[in-house]
Short mmCIF file of C-alpha atoms in Angstrom, two decimals:
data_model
loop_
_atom_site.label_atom_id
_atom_site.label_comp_id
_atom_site.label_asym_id
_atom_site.label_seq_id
_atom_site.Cartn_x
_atom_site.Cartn_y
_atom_site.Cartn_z
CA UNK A 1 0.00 0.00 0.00
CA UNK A 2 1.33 3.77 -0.81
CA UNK A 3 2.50 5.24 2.38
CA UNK A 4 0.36 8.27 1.19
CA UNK A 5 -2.76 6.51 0.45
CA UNK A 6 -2.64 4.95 4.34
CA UNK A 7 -2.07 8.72 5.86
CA UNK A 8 -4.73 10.23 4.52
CA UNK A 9 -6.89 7.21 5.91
CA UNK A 10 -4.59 7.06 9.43
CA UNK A 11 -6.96 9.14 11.64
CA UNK A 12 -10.03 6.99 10.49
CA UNK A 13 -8.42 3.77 11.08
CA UNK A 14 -6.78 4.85 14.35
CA UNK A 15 -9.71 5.52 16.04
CA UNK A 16 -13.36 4.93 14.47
CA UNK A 17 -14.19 7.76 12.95
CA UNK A 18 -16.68 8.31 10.92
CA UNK A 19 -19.45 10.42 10.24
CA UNK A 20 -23.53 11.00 11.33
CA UNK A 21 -26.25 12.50 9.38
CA UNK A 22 -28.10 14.77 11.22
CA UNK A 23 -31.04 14.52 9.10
CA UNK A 24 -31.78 10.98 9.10
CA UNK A 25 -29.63 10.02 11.99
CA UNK A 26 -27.97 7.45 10.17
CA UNK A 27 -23.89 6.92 10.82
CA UNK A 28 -21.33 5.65 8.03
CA UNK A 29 -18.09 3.95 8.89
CA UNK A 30 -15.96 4.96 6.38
CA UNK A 31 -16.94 8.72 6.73
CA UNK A 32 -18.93 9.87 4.01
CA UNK A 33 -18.77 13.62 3.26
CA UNK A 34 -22.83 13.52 1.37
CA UNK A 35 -25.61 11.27 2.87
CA UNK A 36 -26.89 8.97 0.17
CA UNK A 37 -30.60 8.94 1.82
CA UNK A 38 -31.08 12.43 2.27
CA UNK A 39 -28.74 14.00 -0.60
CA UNK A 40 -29.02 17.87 -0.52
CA UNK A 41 -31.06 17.98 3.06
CA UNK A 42 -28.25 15.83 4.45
CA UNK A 43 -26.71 17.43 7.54
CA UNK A 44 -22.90 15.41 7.68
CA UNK A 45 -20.87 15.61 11.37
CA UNK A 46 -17.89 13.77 12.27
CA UNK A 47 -18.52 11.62 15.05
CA UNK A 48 -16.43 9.19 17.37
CA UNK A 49 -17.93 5.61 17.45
CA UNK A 50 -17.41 3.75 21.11
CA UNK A 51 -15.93 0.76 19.53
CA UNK A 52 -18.21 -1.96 20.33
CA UNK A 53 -20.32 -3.90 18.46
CA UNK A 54 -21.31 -7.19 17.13
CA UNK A 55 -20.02 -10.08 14.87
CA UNK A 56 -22.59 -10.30 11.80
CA UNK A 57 -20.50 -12.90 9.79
CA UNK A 58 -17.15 -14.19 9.65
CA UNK A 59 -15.19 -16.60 7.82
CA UNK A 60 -11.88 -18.10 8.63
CA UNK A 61 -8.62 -17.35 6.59
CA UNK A 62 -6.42 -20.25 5.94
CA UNK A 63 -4.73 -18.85 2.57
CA UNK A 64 -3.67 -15.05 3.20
CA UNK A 65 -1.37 -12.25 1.37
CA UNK A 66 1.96 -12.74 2.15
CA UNK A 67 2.35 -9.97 4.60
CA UNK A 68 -0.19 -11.55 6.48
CA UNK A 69 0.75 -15.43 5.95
CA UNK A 70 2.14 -15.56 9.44
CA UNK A 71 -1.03 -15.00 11.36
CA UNK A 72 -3.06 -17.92 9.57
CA UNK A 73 -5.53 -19.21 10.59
CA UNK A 74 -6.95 -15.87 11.40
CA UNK A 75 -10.38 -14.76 11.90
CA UNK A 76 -11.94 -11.81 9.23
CA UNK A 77 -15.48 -10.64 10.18
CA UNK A 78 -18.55 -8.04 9.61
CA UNK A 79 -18.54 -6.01 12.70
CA UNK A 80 -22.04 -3.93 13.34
CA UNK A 81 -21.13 -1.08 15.29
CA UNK A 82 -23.51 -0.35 17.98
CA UNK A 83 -24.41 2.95 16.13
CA UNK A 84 -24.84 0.90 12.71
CA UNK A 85 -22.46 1.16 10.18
CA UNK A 86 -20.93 -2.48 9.58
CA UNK A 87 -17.16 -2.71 8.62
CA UNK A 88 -15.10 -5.38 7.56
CA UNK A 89 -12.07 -6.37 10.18
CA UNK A 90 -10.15 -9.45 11.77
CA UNK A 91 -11.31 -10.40 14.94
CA UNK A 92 -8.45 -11.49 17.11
CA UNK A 93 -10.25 -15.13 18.40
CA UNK A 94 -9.02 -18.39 17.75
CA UNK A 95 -11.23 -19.58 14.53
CA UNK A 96 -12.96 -21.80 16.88
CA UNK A 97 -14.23 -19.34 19.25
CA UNK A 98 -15.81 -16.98 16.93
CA UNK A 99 -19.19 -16.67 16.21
CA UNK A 100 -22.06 -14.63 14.75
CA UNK A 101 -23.54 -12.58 17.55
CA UNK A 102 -20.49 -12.05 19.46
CA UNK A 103 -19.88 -9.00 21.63
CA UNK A 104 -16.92 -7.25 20.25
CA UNK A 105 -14.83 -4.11 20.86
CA UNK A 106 -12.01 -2.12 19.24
CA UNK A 107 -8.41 -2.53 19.97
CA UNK A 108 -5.47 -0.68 18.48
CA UNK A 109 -3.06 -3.83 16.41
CA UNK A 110 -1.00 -3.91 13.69
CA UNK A 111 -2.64 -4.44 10.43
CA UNK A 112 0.28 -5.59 8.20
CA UNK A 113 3.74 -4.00 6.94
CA UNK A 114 5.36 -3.61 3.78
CA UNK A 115 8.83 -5.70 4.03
CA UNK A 116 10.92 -5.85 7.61
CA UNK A 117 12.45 -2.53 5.87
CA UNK A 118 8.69 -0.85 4.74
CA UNK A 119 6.10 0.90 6.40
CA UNK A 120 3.89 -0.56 9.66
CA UNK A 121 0.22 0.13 9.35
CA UNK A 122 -1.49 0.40 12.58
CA UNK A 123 -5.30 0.53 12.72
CA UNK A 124 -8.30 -1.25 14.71
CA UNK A 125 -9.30 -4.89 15.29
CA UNK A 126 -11.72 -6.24 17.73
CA UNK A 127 -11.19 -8.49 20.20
CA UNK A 128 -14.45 -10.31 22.64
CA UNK A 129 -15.93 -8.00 24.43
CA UNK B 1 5.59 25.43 45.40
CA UNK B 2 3.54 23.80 42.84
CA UNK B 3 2.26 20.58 43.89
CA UNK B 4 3.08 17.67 40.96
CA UNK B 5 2.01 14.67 40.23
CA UNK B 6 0.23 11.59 38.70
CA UNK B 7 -3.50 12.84 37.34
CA UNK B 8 -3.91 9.00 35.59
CA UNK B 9 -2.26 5.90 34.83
CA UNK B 10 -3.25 3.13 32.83
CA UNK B 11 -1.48 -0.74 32.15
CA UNK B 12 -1.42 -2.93 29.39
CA UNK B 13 -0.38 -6.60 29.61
CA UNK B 14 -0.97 -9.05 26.45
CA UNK B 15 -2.61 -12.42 27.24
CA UNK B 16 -0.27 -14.89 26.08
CA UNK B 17 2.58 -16.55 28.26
CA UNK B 18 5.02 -18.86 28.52
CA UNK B 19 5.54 -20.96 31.37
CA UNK B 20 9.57 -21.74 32.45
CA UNK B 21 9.44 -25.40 32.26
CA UNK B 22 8.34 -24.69 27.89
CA UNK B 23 11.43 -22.61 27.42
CA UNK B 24 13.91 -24.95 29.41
CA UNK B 25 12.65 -28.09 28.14
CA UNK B 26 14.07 -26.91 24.77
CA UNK B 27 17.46 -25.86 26.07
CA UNK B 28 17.91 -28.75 28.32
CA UNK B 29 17.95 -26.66 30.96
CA UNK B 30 16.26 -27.52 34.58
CA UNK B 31 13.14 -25.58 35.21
CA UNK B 32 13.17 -25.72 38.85
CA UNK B 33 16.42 -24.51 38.82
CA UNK B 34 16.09 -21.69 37.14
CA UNK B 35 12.56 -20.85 38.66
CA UNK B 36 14.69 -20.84 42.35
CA UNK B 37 17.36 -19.05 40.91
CA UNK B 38 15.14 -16.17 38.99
CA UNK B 39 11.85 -16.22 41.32
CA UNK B 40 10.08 -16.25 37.65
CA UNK B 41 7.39 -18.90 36.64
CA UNK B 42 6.01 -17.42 32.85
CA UNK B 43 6.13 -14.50 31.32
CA UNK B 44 4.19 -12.73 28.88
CA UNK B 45 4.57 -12.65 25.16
CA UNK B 46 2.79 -10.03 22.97
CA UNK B 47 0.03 -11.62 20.24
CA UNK B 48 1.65 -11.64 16.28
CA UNK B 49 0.37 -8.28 15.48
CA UNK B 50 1.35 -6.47 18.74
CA UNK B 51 4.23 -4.33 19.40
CA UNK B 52 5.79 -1.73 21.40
CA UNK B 53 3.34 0.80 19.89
CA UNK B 54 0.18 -0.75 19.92
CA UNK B 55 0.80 -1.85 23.93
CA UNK B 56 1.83 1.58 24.53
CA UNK B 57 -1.66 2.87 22.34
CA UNK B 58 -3.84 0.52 25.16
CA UNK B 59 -1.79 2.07 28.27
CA UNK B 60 -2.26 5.66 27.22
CA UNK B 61 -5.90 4.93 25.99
CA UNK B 62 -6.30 3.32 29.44
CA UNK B 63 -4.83 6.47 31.20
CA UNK B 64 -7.13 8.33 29.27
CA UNK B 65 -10.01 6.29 30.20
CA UNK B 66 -9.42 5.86 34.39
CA UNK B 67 -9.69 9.82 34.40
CA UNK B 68 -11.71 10.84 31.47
CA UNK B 69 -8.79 13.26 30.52
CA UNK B 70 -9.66 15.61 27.59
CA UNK B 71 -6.68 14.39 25.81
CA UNK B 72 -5.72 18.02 23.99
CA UNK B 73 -4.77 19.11 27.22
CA UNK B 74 -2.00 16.30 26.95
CA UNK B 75 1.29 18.56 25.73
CA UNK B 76 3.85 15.97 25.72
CA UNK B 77 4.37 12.83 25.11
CA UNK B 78 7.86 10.62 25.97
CA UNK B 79 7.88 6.89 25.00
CA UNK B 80 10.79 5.07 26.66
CA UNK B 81 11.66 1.83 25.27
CA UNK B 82 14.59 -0.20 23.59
CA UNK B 83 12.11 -2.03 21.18
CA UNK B 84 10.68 0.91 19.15
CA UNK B 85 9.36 -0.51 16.21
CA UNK B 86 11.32 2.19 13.89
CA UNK B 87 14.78 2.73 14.06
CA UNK B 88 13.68 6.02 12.63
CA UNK B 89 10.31 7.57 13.32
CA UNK B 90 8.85 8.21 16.59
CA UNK B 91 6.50 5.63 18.49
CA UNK B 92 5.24 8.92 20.11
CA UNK B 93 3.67 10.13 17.29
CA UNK B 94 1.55 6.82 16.54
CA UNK B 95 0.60 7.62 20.12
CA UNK B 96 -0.61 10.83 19.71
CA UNK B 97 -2.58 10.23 17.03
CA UNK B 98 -4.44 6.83 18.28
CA UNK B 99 -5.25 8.92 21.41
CA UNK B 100 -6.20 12.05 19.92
CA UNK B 101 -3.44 14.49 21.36
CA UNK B 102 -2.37 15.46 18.20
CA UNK B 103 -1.34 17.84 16.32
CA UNK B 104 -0.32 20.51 19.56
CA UNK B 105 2.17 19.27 21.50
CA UNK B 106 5.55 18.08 21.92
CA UNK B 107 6.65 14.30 21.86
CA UNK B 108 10.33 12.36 22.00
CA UNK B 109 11.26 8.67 22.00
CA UNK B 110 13.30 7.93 24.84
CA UNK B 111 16.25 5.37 25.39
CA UNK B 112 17.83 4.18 28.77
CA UNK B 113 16.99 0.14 28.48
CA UNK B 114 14.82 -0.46 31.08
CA UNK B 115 14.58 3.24 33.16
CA UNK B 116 13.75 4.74 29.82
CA UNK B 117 9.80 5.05 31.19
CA UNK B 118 11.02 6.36 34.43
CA UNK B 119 13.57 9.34 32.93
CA UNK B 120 10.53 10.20 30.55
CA UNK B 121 8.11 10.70 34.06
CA UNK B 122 11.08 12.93 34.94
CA UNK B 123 11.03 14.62 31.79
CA UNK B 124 7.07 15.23 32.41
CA UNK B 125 7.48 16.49 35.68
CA UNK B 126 10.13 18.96 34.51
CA UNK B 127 7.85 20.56 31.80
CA UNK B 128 4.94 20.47 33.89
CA UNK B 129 6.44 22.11 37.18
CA UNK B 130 7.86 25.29 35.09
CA UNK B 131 4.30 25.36 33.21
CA UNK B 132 5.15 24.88 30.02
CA UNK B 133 2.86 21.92 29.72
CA UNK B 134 -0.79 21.56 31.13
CA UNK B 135 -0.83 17.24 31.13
CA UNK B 136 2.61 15.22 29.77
CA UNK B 137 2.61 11.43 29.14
CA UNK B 138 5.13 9.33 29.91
CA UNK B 139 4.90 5.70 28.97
CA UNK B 140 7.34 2.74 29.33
CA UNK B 141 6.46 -0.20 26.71
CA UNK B 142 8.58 -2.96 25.74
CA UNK B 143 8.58 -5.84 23.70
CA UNK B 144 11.54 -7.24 25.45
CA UNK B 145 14.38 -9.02 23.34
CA UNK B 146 16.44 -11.74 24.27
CA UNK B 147 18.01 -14.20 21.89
CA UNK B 148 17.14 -18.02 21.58
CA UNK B 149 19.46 -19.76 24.44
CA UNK B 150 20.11 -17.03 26.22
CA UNK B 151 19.26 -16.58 30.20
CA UNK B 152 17.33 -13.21 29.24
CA UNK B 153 14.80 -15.45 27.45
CA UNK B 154 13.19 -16.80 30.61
CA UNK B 155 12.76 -13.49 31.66
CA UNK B 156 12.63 -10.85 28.80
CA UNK B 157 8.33 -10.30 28.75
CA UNK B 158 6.42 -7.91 27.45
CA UNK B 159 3.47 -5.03 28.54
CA UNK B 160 3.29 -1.56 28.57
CA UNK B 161 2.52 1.51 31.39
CA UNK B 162 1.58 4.88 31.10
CA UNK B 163 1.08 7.99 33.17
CA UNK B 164 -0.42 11.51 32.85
CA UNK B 165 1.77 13.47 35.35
CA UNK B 166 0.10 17.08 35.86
CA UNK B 167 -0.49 19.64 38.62
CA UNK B 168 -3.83 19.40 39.83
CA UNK B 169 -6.43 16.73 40.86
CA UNK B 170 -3.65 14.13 41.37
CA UNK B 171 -3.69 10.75 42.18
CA UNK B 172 -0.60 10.29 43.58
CA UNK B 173 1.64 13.30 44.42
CA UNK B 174 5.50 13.05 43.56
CA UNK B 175 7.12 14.82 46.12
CA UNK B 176 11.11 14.34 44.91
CA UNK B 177 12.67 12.40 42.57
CA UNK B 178 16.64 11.40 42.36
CA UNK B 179 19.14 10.19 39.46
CA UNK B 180 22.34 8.00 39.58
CA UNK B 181 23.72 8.03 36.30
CA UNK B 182 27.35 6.12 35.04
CA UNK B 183 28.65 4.81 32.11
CA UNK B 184 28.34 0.87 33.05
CA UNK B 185 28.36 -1.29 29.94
CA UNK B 186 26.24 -4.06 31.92
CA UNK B 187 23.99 -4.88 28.39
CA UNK B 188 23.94 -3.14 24.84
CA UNK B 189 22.06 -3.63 21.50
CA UNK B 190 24.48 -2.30 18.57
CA UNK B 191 22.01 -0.93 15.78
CA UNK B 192 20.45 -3.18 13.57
CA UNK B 193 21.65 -6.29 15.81
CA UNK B 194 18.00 -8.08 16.84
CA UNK B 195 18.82 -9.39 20.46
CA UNK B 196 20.88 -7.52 23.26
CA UNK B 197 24.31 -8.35 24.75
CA UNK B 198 24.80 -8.43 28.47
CA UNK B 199 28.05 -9.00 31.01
CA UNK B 200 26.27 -12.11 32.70
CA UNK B 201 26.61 -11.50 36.60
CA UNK B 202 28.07 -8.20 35.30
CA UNK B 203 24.83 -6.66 35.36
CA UNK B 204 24.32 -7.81 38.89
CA UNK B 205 26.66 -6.07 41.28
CA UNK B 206 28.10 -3.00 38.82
CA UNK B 207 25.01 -3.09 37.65
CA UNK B 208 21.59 -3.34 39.16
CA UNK B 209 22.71 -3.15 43.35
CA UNK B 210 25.30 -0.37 43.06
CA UNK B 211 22.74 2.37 40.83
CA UNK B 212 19.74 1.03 42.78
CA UNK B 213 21.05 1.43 46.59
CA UNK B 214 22.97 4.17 45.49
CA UNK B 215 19.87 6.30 43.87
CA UNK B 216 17.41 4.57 46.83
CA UNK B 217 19.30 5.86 49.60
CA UNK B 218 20.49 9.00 47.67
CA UNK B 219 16.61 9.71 47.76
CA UNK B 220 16.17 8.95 51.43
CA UNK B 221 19.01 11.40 52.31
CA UNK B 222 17.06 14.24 50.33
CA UNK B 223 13.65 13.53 51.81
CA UNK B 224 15.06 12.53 55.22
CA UNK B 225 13.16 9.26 54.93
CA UNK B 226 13.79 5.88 55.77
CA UNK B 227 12.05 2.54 54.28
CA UNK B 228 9.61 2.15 57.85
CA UNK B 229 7.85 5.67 56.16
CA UNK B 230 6.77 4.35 53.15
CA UNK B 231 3.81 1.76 53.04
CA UNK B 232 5.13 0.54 49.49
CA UNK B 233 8.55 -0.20 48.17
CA UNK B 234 8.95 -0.89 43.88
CA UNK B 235 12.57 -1.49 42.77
CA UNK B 236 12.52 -2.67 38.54
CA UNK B 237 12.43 -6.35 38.36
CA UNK B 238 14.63 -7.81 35.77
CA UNK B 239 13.88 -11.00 37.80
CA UNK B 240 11.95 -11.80 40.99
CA UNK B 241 15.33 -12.43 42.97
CA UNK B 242 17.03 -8.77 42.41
CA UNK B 243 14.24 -6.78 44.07
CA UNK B 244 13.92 -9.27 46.88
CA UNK B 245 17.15 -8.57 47.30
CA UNK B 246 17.89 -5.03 46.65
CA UNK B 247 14.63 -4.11 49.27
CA UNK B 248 16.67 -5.99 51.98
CA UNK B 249 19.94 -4.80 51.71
CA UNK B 250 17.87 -1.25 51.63
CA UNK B 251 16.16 -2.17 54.79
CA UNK B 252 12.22 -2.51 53.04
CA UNK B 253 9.94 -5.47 53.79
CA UNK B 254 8.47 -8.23 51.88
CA UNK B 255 5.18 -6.80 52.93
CA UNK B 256 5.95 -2.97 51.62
CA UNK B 257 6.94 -5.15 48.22
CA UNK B 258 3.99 -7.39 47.87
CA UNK B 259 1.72 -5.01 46.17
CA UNK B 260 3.92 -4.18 43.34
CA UNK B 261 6.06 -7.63 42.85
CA UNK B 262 5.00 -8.12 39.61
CA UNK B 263 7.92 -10.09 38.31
CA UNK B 264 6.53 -13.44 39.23
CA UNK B 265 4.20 -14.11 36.68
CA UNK B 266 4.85 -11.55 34.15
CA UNK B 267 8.55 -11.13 33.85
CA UNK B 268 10.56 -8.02 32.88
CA UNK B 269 8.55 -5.71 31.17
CA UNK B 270 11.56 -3.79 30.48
CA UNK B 271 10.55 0.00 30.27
CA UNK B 272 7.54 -0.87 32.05
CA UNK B 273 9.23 -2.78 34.70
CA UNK B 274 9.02 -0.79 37.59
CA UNK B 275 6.07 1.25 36.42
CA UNK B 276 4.20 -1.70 36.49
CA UNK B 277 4.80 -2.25 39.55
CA UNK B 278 4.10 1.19 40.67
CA UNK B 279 0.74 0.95 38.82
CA UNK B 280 -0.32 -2.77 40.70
CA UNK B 281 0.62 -0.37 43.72
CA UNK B 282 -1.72 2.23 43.22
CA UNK B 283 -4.54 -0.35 42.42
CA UNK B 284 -4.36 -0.83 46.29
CA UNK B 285 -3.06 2.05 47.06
CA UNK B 286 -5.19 4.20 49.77
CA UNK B 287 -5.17 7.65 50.19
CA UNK B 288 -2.28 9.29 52.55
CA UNK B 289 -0.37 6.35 51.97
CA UNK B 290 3.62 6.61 50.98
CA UNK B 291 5.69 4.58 48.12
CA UNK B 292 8.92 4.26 46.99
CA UNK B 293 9.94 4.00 43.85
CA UNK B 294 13.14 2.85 42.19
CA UNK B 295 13.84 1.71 38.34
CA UNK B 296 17.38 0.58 36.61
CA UNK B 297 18.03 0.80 33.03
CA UNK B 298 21.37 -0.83 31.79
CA UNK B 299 23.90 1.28 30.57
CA UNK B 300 23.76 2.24 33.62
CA UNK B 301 21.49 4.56 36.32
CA UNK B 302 18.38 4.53 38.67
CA UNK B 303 15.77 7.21 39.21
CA UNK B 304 14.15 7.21 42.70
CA UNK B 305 10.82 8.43 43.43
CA UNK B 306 9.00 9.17 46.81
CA UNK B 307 5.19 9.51 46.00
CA UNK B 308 2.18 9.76 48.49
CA UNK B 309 -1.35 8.64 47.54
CA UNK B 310 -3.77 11.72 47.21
CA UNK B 311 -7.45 11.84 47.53
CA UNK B 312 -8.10 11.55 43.75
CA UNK B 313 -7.08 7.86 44.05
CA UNK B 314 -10.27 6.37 44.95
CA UNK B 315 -12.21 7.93 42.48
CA UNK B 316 -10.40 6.85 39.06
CA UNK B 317 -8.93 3.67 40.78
CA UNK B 318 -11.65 0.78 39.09
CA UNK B 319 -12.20 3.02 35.61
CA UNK B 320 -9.71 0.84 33.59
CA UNK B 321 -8.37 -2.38 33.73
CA UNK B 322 -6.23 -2.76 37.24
CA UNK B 323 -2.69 -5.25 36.61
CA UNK B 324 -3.86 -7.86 38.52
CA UNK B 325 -6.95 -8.10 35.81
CA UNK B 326 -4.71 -7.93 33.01
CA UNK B 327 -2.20 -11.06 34.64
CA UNK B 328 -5.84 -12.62 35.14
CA UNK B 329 -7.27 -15.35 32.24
CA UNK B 330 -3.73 -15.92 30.51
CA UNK B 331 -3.61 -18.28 27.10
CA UNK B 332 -0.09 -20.41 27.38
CA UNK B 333 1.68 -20.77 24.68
CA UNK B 334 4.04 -23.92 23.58
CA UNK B 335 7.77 -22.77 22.67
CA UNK B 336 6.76 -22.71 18.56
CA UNK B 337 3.92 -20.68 19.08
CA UNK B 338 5.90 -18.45 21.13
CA UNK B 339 8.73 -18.23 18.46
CA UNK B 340 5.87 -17.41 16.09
CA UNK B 341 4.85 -14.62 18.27
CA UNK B 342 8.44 -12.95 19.05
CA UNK B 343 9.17 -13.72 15.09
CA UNK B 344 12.28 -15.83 16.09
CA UNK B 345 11.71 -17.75 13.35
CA UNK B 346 12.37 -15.99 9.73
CA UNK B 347 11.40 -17.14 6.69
#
């Protein structure tokens, strides 16, 4: 991944943030700058999400990139924030202990690095709540 | 005089370990042995996709959390470690970001093996006694190194502490701190090497005892103290045996160690060593009350703190995780897994 390309994201993917619709009271993880529902009327804030939520789905990785082969068998899931929006992350669990419904919160991990001399992006996961 | 101080603290401990008996059955060495000789019985090991950073991210964001801290008032920001992720580019900064201090304020890696935590408290209390700071963090976070084989490998853990040292509504009130400083080549990394180099029972003697005693009872001079005032003694615990040992040649109980003796089942959080156990002595910690706090970084020094528990304690003392929840609910790992983990094996 450009270096670039993962700062302009970094704030976002440090912390959940995201963005609520005054309007229809509807929040988006990724931040969205125009509500799709309410267009024009659309009233966009940036808003801090608390981090937990629940598994919706999940399926287990056995074949991953190479930057990520070490961690195999590794858990990648739909997390529903408790304010909504659903976002796609790994769920540190073994494979066996995951489930659908699962209480779920945010923790700060490494996602993945370049090479042992590239960049190390850091970001959220969730771990049981 | 202005009154200074811890406003919050916060720990972070990952949930693997190791027990002894794993590590020496590969060596061939004998686990009772070396669980008499180091008074250590597992130690922690960070998950794959952990590091100094992200341990040092659930600290601060556990500081954060005990106090509720408004975390632009936070004006500096010192990481001490000797595992930063980047040889170049600041662990600080990741920190400032993933807790929302940024962009207004200063921040510094700092280096002194395992006192670097303790010399970047120092460096907080500095900036925030002349009022050129509002909050300062100062975290010590380590993904300790020690090389396949080596004695350091039964003890060299992992974890991370952090504290918001300010002026007002403290926690815990430093009242003096003191510095013994030489140039003691007890243990070195040379750059780019992965795993550290130490003098053996080197770093015992020249090491550990002479910059400990000398900075403890440097501190008790200035303060006109002696160990029967304090209610807690924490000396950095490379081991379990060296602060058992240090706190009786200093003339500190057992009891005044309990508290924060940490070692045990965790090993040497490096950086976080002593602040760990200063933080697992605040859990408990009651108002009025009086510790004593020493840390040792190779290389060589000790900074000694006297610190008495302020009212503030009991109110942010169960908002975040204390360190005898984090030790609590461990996953053991075998020795593979745990190569896996500290990347010892490279493909």
């Amino acid at each position: 991944m450009a270096v670039s390309r993962f700062w302009r994201k970094l704030r976002h993917r440090y912390n959940l943030i995201g963005t609520h619709c005054t309007t229809c009271n509807t929040y988006y993880y990724p931040p969205r700058k125009m509500c799709p529902q309410c267009r024009r009327d659309g009233r966009i804030e940036e808003c801090r999400f608390k981090g937990k939520g629940v598994i919706v789905t999940y399926t287990v990785i056995h074949a991953a990139p190479e930057n990520k082969a070490v961690q195999t068998p590794y858990v990648l899931g739909i997390v529903q924030l408790d304010e909504g929006p659903r976002l796609t992350s790994q769920i540190i669990c073994k494979p066996d202990d995951a489930r659908i419904g699962m209480r779920v919160q945010s923790v700060f991990r490494k996602l993945g690095e370049d090479s042992e001399q590239g960049m190390i992006y850091y970001g959220t996961k969730f771990i049981q709540d | 005089m202005t009154n200074i101080g811890i406003v919050s603290y916060g720990a972070y401990i990952p949930r693997y370990r190791i027990k002894i008996e794993e590590i020496a059955k590969i060596w061939g060495d004998s686990p009772d042995a070396i669980k008499n000789g180091l008074k250590v019985y597992e130690k922690s090991v960070p998950d794959i996709d952990e590091d100094t950073a992200t341990m040092a991210v659930e600290a601060a964001r556990n500081a954060v959390k005990r106090k509720n801290i408004d975390t632009t008032r936070i004006e500096a920001i010192y990481t001490g470690s000797e595992s930063h992720p980047y040889a170049v580019k600041p662990t600080s900064t990741i920190i400032a970001e993933a807790i929302s201090a940024s962009p207004i304020l200063t921040a510094a890696d700092v280096e002194f093996a395992c006192k670097a935590g303790t010399a970047a408290m120092q460096m907080c209390m500095g900036l925030v006694k002349s009022e050129m700071i509002d909050l300062g963090l100062a975290i010590g976070s380590d993904v300790a190194q020690g090389a396949p084989g080596d004695a350091l490998e039964y003890t060299a853990a992992a974890g991370a502490v952090a504290y918001i040292i300010g002026r007002d509504e403290l926690a815990a009130e430093i009242e003096e701190t003191y510095s013994v400083t030489t140039d003691t080549p007890d243990f070195w990394r040379r750059e780019g090497m992965p795993y550290p180099e130490h003098g053996g029972r080197f770093t015992g003697e020249p090491g550990y005892f002479k910059h400990v005693t000398l900075a403890a009872k440097g501190l008790m001079e200035k303060t006109n103290t002696a160990p029967e005032d304090y209610d807690y003694a924490v000396f950095h615990q490379p081991n379990g045996k060296f602060p058992l040992r240090v706190a009786s040649l200093l003339g500190f109980t057992t009891k005044q160690l309990k508290p924060g003796y940490v070692a045990p089942y965790l090993g040497n959080t490096y950086s976080g060593s002593a602040m760990m156990g200063l933080a697992a002595t605040l859990d408990v910690a009651k108002t009025g009350e009086r510790i004593f706090v020493t840390s040792f970084g190779s290389g060589a020094g000790s900074d000694a703190f006297s610190i008495t528990v302020c009212d503030c304690i009991e109110e942010i003392k169960n908002k975040a995780p204390t360190v005898q929840h984090l030790l609590e609910n461990p996953l053991y790992l075998s020795y593979g897994m745990y190569a896996k983990h500290k990347r010892k094996i490279k493909v």
